[in-house]
Amino acid sequence: DIILRHALRMESMVKDLLRLARLDAGQEILEPVACDTRALIQSVVSDLTPALEGRGQHVDIAIRPGAETLRGDPAKLHDAIRNLVANAGIYSPERTTIRIEARSESSRIAIAISDEGPGIPEDDLTRVFERFYRVDKSRSRDPGGTGLGLAIVKHLVELHGGHVRAENRPAGGATFTIQLPAIRTAPAERIAPAV
Ligand code: ATP
Ligand code: MG
């Protein structure tokens, strides 16, 4: 039913716009804790399993040494990773594999989500994070999103003091990488302040 479909799209667009407005206004407070990286990623994949299985897509998760734990707000990181994995599924053909790799880089933890889809035109690699920006639909499958998902991802990641970037894989497909500052173990954080 086309009217219901439009109503649902409108609802999700309004929800995303309200969230961006709250983020812009600094109204979403970060509640960072130590998170188990695998549990975080696994919970995203579980949420998306019905949609991914429906397209015969498989998810491969690798947690490299040193990336077992990260510091962040689990609900916000869940939303960010979920957006990226959902995109990887939506913009890739059926029966492809989505790879999620968490690794430790000098002072950061990186979470990379790679797919076997069409990738992103080089000129659009930074623009896809802009509000309402969508790659020309003639170039890829168009499932009819609103172009706000990646703007929210960028906001959530930057709230953590991190970065997100898009690249094309040499073998084809896109990789989105979230980089988060590694856990700091400053003395002030370990020792309860004397009052
Ligand atoms: P929504 O707001 O519902 O998420 P959307 O998916 O169109 O809508 P974004 O998630 O912000 O919006 O993505 C912006 C655009 O970037 C998409 O329309 C698509 O053209 C492109 N894109 C995002 N992820 C991928 C990907 N993994 N492979 C290829 N293109 C992608
Ligand atoms: Mg999206």
Coordinates of C-alpha atoms and ligand atoms in Angstrom, one line a residue:
D1 CA 0.0 0.0 0.0
I2 CA 1.7 3.1 -1.3
I3 CA 0.0 5.5 1.2
L4 CA 1.1 3.4 4.2
R5 CA 4.6 3.2 2.8
H6 CA 4.9 6.9 2.4
A7 CA 3.4 7.5 5.9
L8 CA 6.0 5.1 7.4
R9 CA 8.9 6.9 5.5
M10 CA 7.6 10.2 6.7
E11 CA 7.5 9.0 10.3
S12 CA 11.1 7.7 10.1
M13 CA 12.3 10.9 8.5
V14 CA 10.6 13.0 11.2
K15 CA 12.1 10.8 13.9
D16 CA 15.6 11.2 12.3
L17 CA 15.2 14.9 12.0
L18 CA 14.2 15.3 15.6
R19 CA 17.2 13.2 16.6
L20 CA 19.5 15.4 14.6
A21 CA 18.0 18.5 16.2
R22 CA 18.5 17.1 19.6
L23 CA 22.1 16.2 18.8
D24 CA 22.7 19.7 17.3
A25 CA 21.3 21.2 20.5
G26 CA 23.7 19.1 22.6
Q27 CA 20.7 17.5 24.3
E28 CA 22.0 13.9 24.0
I29 CA 24.3 13.3 26.8
L30 CA 27.1 10.8 26.4
E31 CA 27.1 8.1 29.1
P32 CA 30.4 6.2 28.3
V33 CA 31.2 2.9 30.0
A34 CA 33.5 0.0 29.2
C35 CA 31.7 -2.1 26.5
D36 CA 32.4 -5.6 25.4
T37 CA 33.0 -5.0 21.6
R38 CA 31.7 -8.4 20.5
A39 CA 28.5 -8.2 22.6
L40 CA 27.9 -4.7 21.2
I41 CA 28.3 -5.9 17.6
Q42 CA 26.5 -9.1 18.2
S43 CA 23.4 -7.2 19.5
V44 CA 23.3 -5.1 16.3
V45 CA 23.5 -8.2 14.1
S46 CA 20.8 -9.9 16.1
D47 CA 18.5 -6.9 15.6
L48 CA 19.1 -7.0 11.9
T49 CA 19.1 -10.8 11.4
P50 CA 15.5 -11.0 10.0
A51 CA 16.2 -8.5 7.3
L52 CA 19.7 -9.9 6.5
E53 CA 18.5 -13.5 6.4
G54 CA 15.6 -12.5 4.2
R55 CA 18.2 -11.4 1.6
G56 CA 20.4 -14.4 2.2
Q57 CA 23.2 -12.1 3.6
H58 CA 25.8 -13.5 5.9
V59 CA 27.7 -11.5 8.6
D60 CA 31.2 -12.3 9.5
I61 CA 32.5 -10.8 12.8
A62 CA 36.2 -10.5 13.7
I63 CA 37.4 -9.0 17.0
R64 CA 41.2 -8.5 16.8
P65 CA 43.5 -8.6 19.8
G66 CA 43.4 -5.4 21.8
A67 CA 39.9 -4.5 20.5
E68 CA 37.9 -6.7 22.9
T69 CA 36.8 -3.7 25.0
L70 CA 36.0 -0.2 24.1
R71 CA 34.8 2.8 25.9
G72 CA 31.6 4.5 24.8
D73 CA 27.9 5.0 25.2
P74 CA 26.5 1.6 24.3
A75 CA 23.1 2.8 23.1
K76 CA 24.6 5.4 20.9
L77 CA 27.3 3.2 19.5
H78 CA 24.6 0.5 18.9
D79 CA 22.6 3.0 16.8
A80 CA 25.7 4.1 14.8
I81 CA 26.9 0.6 14.0
R82 CA 23.3 -0.5 13.3
N83 CA 22.9 2.3 10.7
L84 CA 26.1 1.2 8.9
V85 CA 25.3 -2.5 9.0
A86 CA 21.7 -1.8 7.8
N87 CA 23.1 0.2 4.9
A88 CA 25.6 -2.5 4.0
G89 CA 22.7 -5.0 3.8
I90 CA 20.4 -2.6 1.9
Y91 CA 22.8 -1.5 -0.7
S92 CA 24.4 -4.9 -1.4
P93 CA 23.0 -7.7 -3.5
E94 CA 21.4 -10.8 -2.1
R95 CA 23.6 -13.6 -0.8
T96 CA 26.6 -11.4 -0.2
T97 CA 28.8 -11.2 3.0
I98 CA 29.1 -8.3 5.3
R99 CA 32.3 -8.2 7.3
I100 CA 32.6 -6.4 10.6
E101 CA 36.1 -6.1 12.0
A102 CA 37.1 -4.4 15.3
R103 CA 40.8 -3.7 15.6
S104 CA 43.2 -1.8 17.8
E105 CA 45.1 1.1 16.2
S106 CA 47.8 2.9 18.2
S107 CA 45.5 5.1 20.3
R108 CA 42.2 4.1 18.8
I109 CA 39.8 1.3 18.4
A110 CA 38.5 0.9 14.8
I111 CA 35.3 -0.8 13.8
A112 CA 35.1 -1.4 10.0
I113 CA 31.9 -2.6 8.2
S114 CA 32.6 -3.9 4.7
D115 CA 30.2 -5.0 2.0
E116 CA 30.2 -6.5 -1.4
G117 CA 27.8 -3.9 -3.0
P118 CA 28.5 -1.3 -5.7
G119 CA 30.6 0.9 -3.5
I120 CA 30.3 4.7 -3.6
P121 CA 31.4 7.1 -6.4
E122 CA 34.7 8.7 -5.3
D123 CA 33.3 12.2 -5.4
D124 CA 30.5 11.2 -2.9
L125 CA 32.7 9.5 -0.3
T126 CA 32.6 12.5 2.1
R127 CA 29.2 13.9 0.9
V128 CA 27.2 10.8 1.9
F129 CA 27.5 12.0 5.5
E130 CA 25.6 15.2 4.7
R131 CA 22.0 15.5 5.6
F132 CA 19.6 14.3 2.8
Y133 CA 22.5 13.3 0.6
R134 CA 21.9 10.2 -1.5
V135 CA 24.0 8.8 -4.2
D136 CA 22.3 9.1 -7.7
K137 CA 19.8 6.3 -7.6
S138 CA 20.5 5.2 -11.2
R139 CA 23.9 4.1 -9.9
S140 CA 22.7 1.7 -7.2
R141 CA 19.7 -0.1 -5.9
D142 CA 17.3 2.5 -4.5
P143 CA 15.4 1.2 -1.4
G144 CA 14.1 4.7 -0.8
G145 CA 15.8 6.0 2.3
T146 CA 15.9 9.6 3.3
G147 CA 19.6 10.2 3.5
L148 CA 19.8 11.0 7.2
G149 CA 21.2 7.8 8.6
L150 CA 24.9 8.6 8.0
A151 CA 24.5 12.2 9.2
I152 CA 23.3 10.7 12.5
V153 CA 26.1 8.2 12.5
K154 CA 28.7 11.0 12.1
H155 CA 27.1 13.0 14.9
L156 CA 27.1 10.1 17.3
V157 CA 30.7 9.1 16.6
E158 CA 32.0 12.6 16.9
L159 CA 30.2 13.0 20.2
H160 CA 32.6 10.2 21.3
G161 CA 35.6 12.2 20.1
G162 CA 35.8 9.8 17.1
H163 CA 35.7 9.9 13.3
V164 CA 33.8 8.0 10.7
R165 CA 34.9 7.6 7.0
A166 CA 33.8 5.8 3.9
E167 CA 36.1 4.1 1.4
N168 CA 35.9 1.8 -1.5
R169 CA 37.5 -1.6 -1.3
P170 CA 39.9 -2.5 -4.1
A171 CA 38.0 -5.8 -4.5
G172 CA 34.7 -3.8 -4.8
G173 CA 32.2 -2.8 -2.2
A174 CA 32.3 -0.1 0.5
T175 CA 33.9 0.0 3.9
F176 CA 32.7 2.4 6.6
T177 CA 35.2 2.8 9.5
I178 CA 34.4 4.2 12.9
Q179 CA 37.4 5.2 14.9
L180 CA 37.0 5.8 18.7
P181 CA 39.6 7.0 21.1
A182 CA 41.1 4.0 23.0
I183 CA 40.3 3.7 26.7
R184 CA 42.2 6.2 28.6
T185 CA 43.4 5.1 32.0
A186 CA 44.2 8.5 33.4
P187 CA 44.9 8.3 37.2
A188 CA 42.0 10.7 37.7
E189 CA 39.6 8.1 36.3
R190 CA 40.9 5.3 38.4
I191 CA 41.2 7.0 41.7
A192 CA 38.0 8.2 43.4
P193 CA 38.4 11.9 44.0
A194 CA 38.9 12.8 47.6
V195 CA 36.1 15.1 48.7
Ligands
ATP1 P1 18.2 6.6 5.7 O1 18.1 8.0 6.3 O2 16.9 5.8 5.8 O3 19.4 5.8 6.3 P2 19.7 6.4 3.3 O4 20.2 5.0 3.6 O5 19.5 6.8 1.9 O6 18.5 6.8 4.2 P3 22.2 7.2 4.5 O7 22.3 6.0 5.4 O8 22.6 8.5 5.1 O9 20.8 7.5 3.9 O10 23.2 7.0 3.2 C1 23.3 8.0 2.2 C2 23.5 7.4 0.9 O11 24.8 6.8 0.8 C3 22.6 6.3 0.5 O12 21.4 6.8 -0.1 C4 23.4 5.5 -0.5 O13 23.3 6.1 -1.8 C5 24.8 5.7 0.0 N1 25.3 4.5 0.8 C6 25.3 4.4 2.1 N2 25.8 3.3 2.5 C7 26.2 2.6 1.4 C8 26.9 1.4 1.1 N3 27.2 0.5 2.1 N4 27.1 1.0 -0.2 C9 26.7 1.9 -1.2 N5 26.1 3.1 -1.0 C10 25.9 3.4 0.3
MG2 MG 20.8 4.5 5.6

